[in-house]
Each structure stands twice: as structure tokens, then as C-alpha cells.
Amino acid sequence: MDAWMTSWRLDPLVVVGLFGIGLVYVEATRRLKRIGAGLPRSRERCFLAGLVVVFLALDGPVDAGASALLSVHMFQHMLLTMIAAPLVVLGAPVTLTLRASSPATRTRILLPVLNSRLVRIAANPLVTWSLLFVVLWATHLTSLYEAAIQNRGLHALEHLAYLGSAVLFWWPVVGLDPIPARISHPARILYLFLAMPPMAFLGLAIYSSDHLLYTYYATVPGATITSALADQHLAGALMWEGGMFVVVPALAFVLLDWMRREERAADRADERAARAGRRQEPGTSVNV
């Protein structure tokens, strides 16, 4: 067994930051539940699960292995962008913040920020869709990748860029939070379908390369150019196929949500028709 598989490198900033965010979220949820305005329990579980995935990706054996193997590094990026980010979004943190804040804070600070031009631009589906893939392509196919893996501070910024762009990517698709530009369910399906080719092409570019894209991995103790190249092919396959395994369930989630909403709309229409029928005067006749 490789040493990295049992290695835990706890970063105080990551541990304290994630614990603090989780504590604030749980406390806000409990306070709202006492007044009957809390979020569903499933939302809380999703958010906390997302924080756990971030912790496992950044402080567990995965982070240690990412320094030795490109395939593990790629898996780390997939955890942040395809697992942790949608779970955090499903936790509806913005909705929780709005409900837990005082009326003054909500009116004077939060709502103006949410309605600001900057947030409107950042939440635009064209921007959220493009940003994730710009970040992924720019960091994997330029010198930024090797610079980041050898510089702890730059590496942390890279992870923040992955997680931040991924949260924005998933926000219009699975989020319940209020956003300036809510897109329809058919648009969400198209949004997800169009997300598959850029990720697949990036994975294919890494997989099909016949030379090392990141020479750092050939300098790791025990590694050779041949072994590093084979691991690079595995990393490309993870990127190529891994995104599909997440996008397909997300498509199913959107379709089911769409069906449930259509059913509820039909039920409401039936109820309105029934109430209208009951209000009709007894003995009223219909002329044909």
C-alpha cells in the first residue's frame, strides 16, 4: 500500500474554516426551526455532506496522493467540482441566510447585494456555464498546473477557483436559492447536455497525449516517465468519463423535479376548477 493512502495532512485553515461554516449553518437552521421557518432536513444533510467532501478532498489521503499521482489529483478536482459543489448548492445557503438574518440586514445589505449588477452578471447562466470550463481548461492545459502543484498558496487558490466556479455552475441547475435569472427546466436540461462535451474533450486531450503534460510527476520518488504517462492516461479517462457519471444523475434530478412541478400545477388547476364549480349557482343552466 502506498504511504499516501493512509496519510492525513490537516490544514488548520481548512479544518477551522469548514467547521466554522458548518457550525453557523446548523445553528441558523436550528434557530429557524424553533419559529417554524427552517429548511427541510434533507437540505441540511446535503450542505453538511458537501463540507465533508471538501474536507476529504483537501485534507485526507486524496490530497496526499494528488502530490504523487495525476490521476488522484484529477479525482480530487472531480470531488470538488462534481460532488461537493452541487451538494453545497442543494443546501440552499443563500435562502438560509436570508431567513436567519434580521429584517434590517436583509433589506439593507443582503437583498441589495443579491440584486446588484455584479451578482446578476455572475449568476447569468452563460457566465456560470462558461466560467467552470474556462477555469478547468486554463489550469490543466497551461503552465498554471505545474506552478500550482509546487506552490502551496497557489494550489489553495486553484482549489478555491474550482469550488467557486463549480458552485456558480450548479446554482442555476439544482439550487433553490433566489437568483436574478431563473432558467426553465428545458433550459437546465440543455445546460447540462452542453456541459458534457467540454469536459469530455479536455479529458480526451489529456488521455490521448503521447508525452507528459506535467513533467513534475516524473520526478516523484519511484516514478518513471512510462509510469507517469500511464497515470496521465488514467487521469484523462477520469475527466473524460467521470463528468458524465455526475451529469446524467443531475439530468434525472432536473427531469423528476420538472415532472413534480407539472403535477402540482395540474393539481392546483383541478382545485381551482372544482372551487369554481362549487360556486356556480344551483340550477344554473348552460345554453347550447
mmCIF file of C-alpha atoms in Angstrom:
data_model
loop_
_atom_site.group_PDB
_atom_site.id
_atom_site.type_symbol
_atom_site.label_atom_id
_atom_site.label_comp_id
_atom_site.label_asym_id
_atom_site.label_seq_id
_atom_site.Cartn_x
_atom_site.Cartn_y
_atom_site.Cartn_z
ATOM 1 C CA MET A 1 0.000 0.000 0.000
ATOM 2 C CA ASP A 2 1.342 3.421 -0.931
ATOM 3 C CA ALA A 3 2.066 5.706 2.009
ATOM 4 C CA TRP A 4 -0.305 8.419 0.763
ATOM 5 C CA MET A 5 -3.309 6.098 1.138
ATOM 6 C CA THR A 6 -3.148 6.409 4.926
ATOM 7 C CA SER A 7 -1.799 9.948 5.111
ATOM 8 C CA TRP A 8 -3.770 12.787 6.707
ATOM 9 C CA ARG A 9 -2.355 16.291 6.308
ATOM 10 C CA LEU A 10 -4.668 18.508 8.305
ATOM 11 C CA ASP A 11 -4.579 22.122 7.184
ATOM 12 C CA PRO A 12 -5.738 24.320 10.098
ATOM 13 C CA LEU A 13 -7.326 26.848 7.727
ATOM 14 C CA VAL A 14 -9.367 24.139 6.004
ATOM 15 C CA VAL A 15 -10.410 22.431 9.244
ATOM 16 C CA VAL A 16 -11.325 25.625 11.101
ATOM 17 C CA GLY A 17 -12.973 27.176 8.045
ATOM 18 C CA LEU A 18 -15.175 24.187 7.226
ATOM 19 C CA PHE A 19 -16.049 23.583 10.885
ATOM 20 C CA GLY A 20 -16.993 27.244 11.324
ATOM 21 C CA ILE A 21 -19.172 27.296 8.199
ATOM 22 C CA GLY A 22 -20.909 24.082 9.251
ATOM 23 C CA LEU A 23 -21.489 25.350 12.783
ATOM 24 C CA VAL A 24 -23.032 28.614 11.565
ATOM 25 C CA TYR A 25 -25.260 26.721 9.115
ATOM 26 C CA VAL A 26 -26.509 24.251 11.750
ATOM 27 C CA GLU A 27 -27.119 26.973 14.341
ATOM 28 C CA ALA A 28 -29.074 29.083 11.832
ATOM 29 C CA THR A 29 -31.149 26.052 10.842
ATOM 30 C CA ARG A 30 -31.986 25.221 14.461
ATOM 31 C CA ARG A 31 -32.943 28.804 15.247
ATOM 32 C CA LEU A 32 -35.305 28.912 12.272
ATOM 33 C CA LYS A 33 -36.858 25.557 13.143
ATOM 34 C CA ARG A 34 -37.835 26.908 16.551
ATOM 35 C CA ILE A 35 -40.019 29.505 14.816
ATOM 36 C CA GLY A 36 -41.267 27.137 12.134
ATOM 37 C CA ALA A 37 -39.261 28.613 9.256
ATOM 38 C CA GLY A 38 -36.465 26.072 8.907
ATOM 39 C CA LEU A 39 -35.303 24.336 5.749
ATOM 40 C CA PRO A 40 -36.124 20.668 5.126
ATOM 41 C CA ARG A 41 -33.758 18.269 6.877
ATOM 42 C CA SER A 42 -32.578 16.976 3.501
ATOM 43 C CA ARG A 43 -31.163 20.421 2.668
ATOM 44 C CA GLU A 44 -29.114 20.474 5.851
ATOM 45 C CA ARG A 45 -27.769 16.989 5.146
ATOM 46 C CA CYS A 46 -26.750 17.952 1.613
ATOM 47 C CA PHE A 47 -24.878 21.039 2.772
ATOM 48 C CA LEU A 48 -23.016 19.236 5.547
ATOM 49 C CA ALA A 49 -22.212 16.332 3.213
ATOM 50 C CA GLY A 50 -20.742 18.853 0.774
ATOM 51 C CA LEU A 51 -18.479 20.232 3.510
ATOM 52 C CA VAL A 52 -17.369 16.693 4.395
ATOM 53 C CA VAL A 53 -16.475 16.014 0.752
ATOM 54 C CA VAL A 54 -14.436 19.242 0.633
ATOM 55 C CA PHE A 55 -12.609 18.138 3.790
ATOM 56 C CA LEU A 56 -11.876 14.667 2.409
ATOM 57 C CA ALA A 57 -10.647 16.157 -0.865
ATOM 58 C CA LEU A 58 -8.336 18.738 0.701
ATOM 59 C CA ASP A 59 -7.089 17.161 3.929
ATOM 60 C CA GLY A 60 -7.370 13.389 3.522
ATOM 61 C CA PRO A 61 -5.324 10.782 1.665
ATOM 62 C CA VAL A 62 -6.642 12.204 -1.614
ATOM 63 C CA ASP A 63 -4.661 15.411 -1.116
ATOM 64 C CA ALA A 64 -1.522 13.464 -0.222
ATOM 65 C CA GLY A 65 -1.941 11.233 -3.269
ATOM 66 C CA ALA A 66 -2.512 14.243 -5.512
ATOM 67 C CA SER A 67 1.117 15.217 -4.940
ATOM 68 C CA ALA A 68 2.285 11.855 -6.296
ATOM 69 C CA LEU A 69 -0.224 10.850 -8.972
ATOM 70 C CA LEU A 70 -2.025 12.923 -11.584
ATOM 71 C CA SER A 71 -4.970 10.503 -11.540
ATOM 72 C CA VAL A 72 -5.514 11.138 -7.823
ATOM 73 C CA HIS A 73 -5.162 14.866 -8.417
ATOM 74 C CA MET A 74 -7.821 14.639 -11.117
ATOM 75 C CA PHE A 75 -10.066 12.685 -8.736
ATOM 76 C CA GLN A 76 -9.579 15.470 -6.193
ATOM 77 C CA HIS A 77 -10.733 18.055 -8.717
ATOM 78 C CA MET A 78 -13.769 15.932 -9.596
ATOM 79 C CA LEU A 79 -14.695 15.677 -5.907
ATOM 80 C CA LEU A 80 -14.626 19.462 -5.562
ATOM 81 C CA THR A 81 -16.424 20.370 -8.792
ATOM 82 C CA MET A 82 -18.829 17.477 -9.366
ATOM 83 C CA ILE A 83 -19.675 16.234 -5.848
ATOM 84 C CA ALA A 84 -19.021 18.874 -3.191
ATOM 85 C CA ALA A 85 -20.268 21.881 -5.186
ATOM 86 C CA PRO A 86 -23.754 20.548 -6.085
ATOM 87 C CA LEU A 87 -24.222 19.264 -2.521
ATOM 88 C CA VAL A 88 -23.428 22.707 -1.118
ATOM 89 C CA VAL A 89 -25.835 24.322 -3.598
ATOM 90 C CA LEU A 90 -28.587 21.839 -2.665
ATOM 91 C CA GLY A 91 -28.189 23.038 0.916
ATOM 92 C CA ALA A 92 -29.689 26.421 -0.126
ATOM 93 C CA PRO A 93 -27.247 28.527 1.932
ATOM 94 C CA VAL A 94 -28.466 31.846 0.499
ATOM 95 C CA THR A 95 -32.083 31.075 1.391
ATOM 96 C CA LEU A 96 -30.998 30.104 4.907
ATOM 97 C CA THR A 97 -29.010 33.323 5.271
ATOM 98 C CA LEU A 98 -31.969 35.434 4.145
ATOM 99 C CA ARG A 99 -34.365 33.730 6.552
ATOM 100 C CA ALA A 100 -31.968 33.816 9.506
ATOM 101 C CA SER A 101 -30.975 37.471 9.095
ATOM 102 C CA SER A 102 -32.729 40.359 10.759
ATOM 103 C CA PRO A 103 -35.147 42.397 8.619
ATOM 104 C CA ALA A 104 -32.720 45.328 8.653
ATOM 105 C CA THR A 105 -29.771 43.209 7.496
ATOM 106 C CA ARG A 106 -31.902 41.540 4.856
ATOM 107 C CA THR A 107 -33.235 44.844 3.491
ATOM 108 C CA ARG A 108 -30.126 46.991 3.730
ATOM 109 C CA ILE A 109 -27.363 44.501 2.880
ATOM 110 C CA LEU A 110 -28.378 41.078 1.571
ATOM 111 C CA LEU A 111 -31.110 41.975 -0.921
ATOM 112 C CA PRO A 112 -29.148 44.888 -2.447
ATOM 113 C CA VAL A 113 -26.160 42.555 -2.884
ATOM 114 C CA LEU A 114 -28.282 39.807 -4.473
ATOM 115 C CA ASN A 115 -29.860 42.351 -6.814
ATOM 116 C CA SER A 116 -26.572 44.071 -7.654
ATOM 117 C CA ARG A 117 -25.190 44.205 -11.176
ATOM 118 C CA LEU A 118 -22.177 42.079 -10.191
ATOM 119 C CA VAL A 119 -24.336 39.239 -8.872
ATOM 120 C CA ARG A 120 -26.654 39.466 -11.885
ATOM 121 C CA ILE A 121 -23.645 39.018 -14.161
ATOM 122 C CA ALA A 122 -22.117 36.234 -12.042
ATOM 123 C CA ALA A 123 -25.451 34.363 -11.917
ATOM 124 C CA ASN A 124 -26.113 34.638 -15.654
ATOM 125 C CA PRO A 125 -26.302 31.047 -16.979
ATOM 126 C CA LEU A 126 -23.967 31.861 -19.867
ATOM 127 C CA VAL A 127 -21.389 33.097 -17.363
ATOM 128 C CA THR A 128 -21.830 30.259 -14.861
ATOM 129 C CA TRP A 129 -21.605 27.655 -17.631
ATOM 130 C CA SER A 130 -18.547 29.207 -19.274
ATOM 131 C CA LEU A 131 -16.608 30.054 -16.127
ATOM 132 C CA LEU A 132 -16.191 26.468 -14.918
ATOM 133 C CA PHE A 133 -14.773 25.267 -18.208
ATOM 134 C CA VAL A 134 -12.521 28.305 -18.614
ATOM 135 C CA VAL A 135 -11.068 27.515 -15.176
ATOM 136 C CA LEU A 136 -10.677 23.796 -15.938
ATOM 137 C CA TRP A 137 -9.085 24.280 -19.361
ATOM 138 C CA ALA A 138 -6.844 27.156 -18.258
ATOM 139 C CA THR A 139 -5.464 25.265 -15.272
ATOM 140 C CA HIS A 140 -4.993 21.893 -16.959
ATOM 141 C CA LEU A 141 -3.571 22.912 -20.328
ATOM 142 C CA THR A 142 -1.215 25.726 -19.297
ATOM 143 C CA SER A 143 1.821 26.099 -17.052
ATOM 144 C CA LEU A 144 -0.508 27.088 -14.192
ATOM 145 C CA TYR A 145 -0.994 23.427 -13.289
ATOM 146 C CA GLU A 146 2.651 22.631 -12.536
ATOM 147 C CA ALA A 147 3.155 26.008 -10.896
ATOM 148 C CA ALA A 148 0.234 25.327 -8.550
ATOM 149 C CA ILE A 149 1.248 21.807 -7.591
ATOM 150 C CA GLN A 150 4.651 23.077 -6.462
ATOM 151 C CA ASN A 151 3.352 26.139 -4.622
ATOM 152 C CA ARG A 152 1.039 25.596 -1.649
ATOM 153 C CA GLY A 153 -0.526 29.057 -1.762
ATOM 154 C CA LEU A 154 -1.193 28.958 -5.494
ATOM 155 C CA HIS A 155 -2.562 25.442 -5.108
ATOM 156 C CA ALA A 156 -5.045 26.667 -2.491
ATOM 157 C CA LEU A 157 -6.172 29.452 -4.842
ATOM 158 C CA GLU A 158 -6.621 26.876 -7.599
ATOM 159 C CA HIS A 159 -8.882 24.799 -5.353
ATOM 160 C CA LEU A 160 -10.899 27.897 -4.443
ATOM 161 C CA ALA A 161 -11.297 28.651 -8.151
ATOM 162 C CA TYR A 162 -12.532 25.109 -8.812
ATOM 163 C CA LEU A 163 -15.007 25.108 -5.946
ATOM 164 C CA GLY A 164 -16.230 28.662 -6.537
ATOM 165 C CA SER A 165 -16.749 28.255 -10.284
ATOM 166 C CA ALA A 166 -18.434 24.885 -9.716
ATOM 167 C CA VAL A 167 -20.853 26.322 -7.133
ATOM 168 C CA LEU A 168 -21.813 29.002 -9.656
ATOM 169 C CA PHE A 169 -22.144 26.330 -12.371
ATOM 170 C CA TRP A 170 -24.584 24.215 -10.329
ATOM 171 C CA TRP A 171 -26.539 27.134 -8.843
ATOM 172 C CA PRO A 172 -28.956 27.670 -11.795
ATOM 173 C CA VAL A 173 -29.492 23.924 -12.217
ATOM 174 C CA VAL A 174 -30.139 22.363 -8.801
ATOM 175 C CA GLY A 175 -30.231 25.376 -6.495
ATOM 176 C CA LEU A 176 -33.328 26.575 -4.653
ATOM 177 C CA ASP A 177 -31.818 29.911 -3.708
ATOM 178 C CA PRO A 178 -33.231 33.081 -5.281
ATOM 179 C CA ILE A 179 -31.143 34.056 -8.297
ATOM 180 C CA PRO A 180 -31.549 37.015 -10.664
ATOM 181 C CA ALA A 181 -32.074 34.832 -13.745
ATOM 182 C CA ARG A 182 -34.009 31.626 -13.077
ATOM 183 C CA ILE A 183 -33.925 29.308 -16.089
ATOM 184 C CA SER A 184 -36.667 26.896 -17.108
ATOM 185 C CA HIS A 185 -36.358 23.131 -16.761
ATOM 186 C CA PRO A 186 -35.874 22.590 -20.520
ATOM 187 C CA ALA A 187 -33.073 25.179 -20.412
ATOM 188 C CA ARG A 188 -31.490 23.361 -17.457
ATOM 189 C CA ILE A 189 -31.505 20.111 -19.409
ATOM 190 C CA LEU A 190 -29.820 21.824 -22.371
ATOM 191 C CA TYR A 191 -27.352 23.475 -19.966
ATOM 192 C CA LEU A 192 -26.289 20.076 -18.612
ATOM 193 C CA PHE A 193 -26.157 18.391 -22.023
ATOM 194 C CA LEU A 194 -23.873 21.135 -23.316
ATOM 195 C CA ALA A 195 -21.611 20.673 -20.285
ATOM 196 C CA MET A 196 -20.571 17.172 -21.310
ATOM 197 C CA PRO A 197 -18.547 17.915 -24.495
ATOM 198 C CA PRO A 198 -16.074 20.451 -22.972
ATOM 199 C CA MET A 199 -15.263 18.114 -20.098
ATOM 200 C CA ALA A 200 -15.007 15.100 -22.383
ATOM 201 C CA PHE A 201 -12.727 16.953 -24.831
ATOM 202 C CA LEU A 202 -10.442 18.090 -22.006
ATOM 203 C CA GLY A 203 -10.231 14.541 -20.683
ATOM 204 C CA LEU A 204 -9.594 13.243 -24.187
ATOM 205 C CA ALA A 205 -6.800 15.781 -24.725
ATOM 206 C CA ILE A 206 -5.069 14.569 -21.562
ATOM 207 C CA TYR A 207 -5.760 10.892 -22.271
ATOM 208 C CA SER A 208 -4.561 10.923 -25.877
ATOM 209 C CA SER A 209 -1.356 12.894 -25.313
ATOM 210 C CA ASP A 210 1.727 10.783 -26.103
ATOM 211 C CA HIS A 211 4.032 12.957 -23.995
ATOM 212 C CA LEU A 212 3.978 14.073 -20.379
ATOM 213 C CA LEU A 213 1.935 17.230 -19.946
ATOM 214 C CA TYR A 214 3.208 17.704 -16.394
ATOM 215 C CA THR A 215 6.859 16.685 -16.017
ATOM 216 C CA TYR A 216 6.624 17.125 -12.247
ATOM 217 C CA TYR A 217 5.062 13.671 -11.906
ATOM 218 C CA ALA A 218 8.131 12.020 -13.461
ATOM 219 C CA THR A 219 10.260 13.486 -10.650
ATOM 220 C CA VAL A 220 8.215 11.913 -7.834
ATOM 221 C CA PRO A 221 10.267 9.261 -5.971
ATOM 222 C CA GLY A 222 9.680 5.842 -7.532
ATOM 223 C CA ALA A 223 8.092 7.242 -10.685
ATOM 224 C CA THR A 224 9.327 6.856 -14.244
ATOM 225 C CA ILE A 225 8.322 8.595 -17.449
ATOM 226 C CA THR A 226 6.496 5.419 -18.502
ATOM 227 C CA SER A 227 4.560 5.089 -15.238
ATOM 228 C CA ALA A 228 3.769 8.815 -15.170
ATOM 229 C CA LEU A 229 2.468 8.664 -18.745
ATOM 230 C CA ALA A 230 0.264 5.654 -17.936
ATOM 231 C CA ASP A 231 -1.122 7.519 -14.923
ATOM 232 C CA GLN A 232 -1.750 10.549 -17.139
ATOM 233 C CA HIS A 233 -3.880 8.377 -19.419
ATOM 234 C CA LEU A 234 -5.860 7.218 -16.371
ATOM 235 C CA ALA A 235 -6.341 10.835 -15.277
ATOM 236 C CA GLY A 236 -7.655 11.762 -18.707
ATOM 237 C CA ALA A 237 -10.096 8.856 -18.600
ATOM 238 C CA LEU A 238 -11.345 10.026 -15.193
ATOM 239 C CA MET A 239 -12.021 13.500 -16.553
ATOM 240 C CA TRP A 240 -13.494 12.126 -19.769
ATOM 241 C CA GLU A 241 -15.934 9.703 -18.161
ATOM 242 C CA GLY A 242 -16.256 10.999 -14.599
ATOM 243 C CA GLY A 243 -18.194 14.106 -15.533
ATOM 244 C CA MET A 244 -20.762 12.018 -17.371
ATOM 245 C CA PHE A 245 -21.429 9.902 -14.277
ATOM 246 C CA VAL A 246 -22.402 13.078 -12.408
ATOM 247 C CA VAL A 247 -24.198 14.959 -15.189
ATOM 248 C CA VAL A 248 -26.511 12.025 -16.010
ATOM 249 C CA PRO A 249 -27.909 11.798 -12.424
ATOM 250 C CA ALA A 250 -28.217 15.595 -12.433
ATOM 251 C CA LEU A 251 -30.291 15.359 -15.614
ATOM 252 C CA ALA A 252 -32.518 12.795 -13.904
ATOM 253 C CA PHE A 253 -32.876 15.130 -10.899
ATOM 254 C CA VAL A 254 -33.963 18.020 -13.144
ATOM 255 C CA LEU A 255 -36.426 15.828 -15.062
ATOM 256 C CA LEU A 256 -38.018 14.498 -11.856
ATOM 257 C CA ASP A 257 -38.258 17.997 -10.404
ATOM 258 C CA TRP A 258 -39.884 19.196 -13.628
ATOM 259 C CA MET A 259 -42.431 16.354 -13.517
ATOM 260 C CA ARG A 260 -43.270 17.039 -9.856
ATOM 261 C CA ARG A 261 -43.812 20.725 -10.552
ATOM 262 C CA GLU A 262 -46.044 19.954 -13.545
ATOM 263 C CA GLU A 263 -48.098 17.551 -11.413
ATOM 264 C CA ARG A 264 -48.502 20.148 -8.670
ATOM 265 C CA ALA A 265 -49.535 22.763 -11.241
ATOM 266 C CA ALA A 266 -52.117 20.343 -12.671
ATOM 267 C CA ASP A 267 -53.450 19.603 -9.168
ATOM 268 C CA ARG A 268 -53.804 23.316 -8.444
ATOM 269 C CA ALA A 269 -55.656 23.824 -11.733
ATOM 270 C CA ASP A 270 -58.037 20.976 -10.837
ATOM 271 C CA GLU A 271 -58.658 22.500 -7.403
ATOM 272 C CA ARG A 272 -59.438 25.897 -8.927
ATOM 273 C CA ALA A 273 -61.838 24.278 -11.391
ATOM 274 C CA ALA A 274 -63.544 22.373 -8.568
ATOM 275 C CA ARG A 275 -63.937 25.540 -6.480
ATOM 276 C CA ALA A 276 -65.362 27.385 -9.481
ATOM 277 C CA GLY A 277 -67.868 24.562 -9.988
ATOM 278 C CA ARG A 278 -68.956 24.689 -6.349
ATOM 279 C CA ARG A 279 -69.517 28.452 -6.556
ATOM 280 C CA GLN A 280 -71.879 28.053 -9.530
ATOM 281 C CA GLU A 281 -75.468 28.901 -8.630
ATOM 282 C CA PRO A 282 -77.730 25.866 -8.078
ATOM 283 C CA GLY A 283 -79.995 25.301 -11.025
ATOM 284 C CA THR A 284 -77.837 27.299 -13.408
ATOM 285 C CA SER A 285 -78.292 26.001 -16.906
ATOM 286 C CA VAL A 286 -75.895 26.100 -19.777
ATOM 287 C CA ASN A 287 -77.242 27.199 -23.133
ATOM 288 C CA VAL A 288 -76.066 25.188 -26.095
#
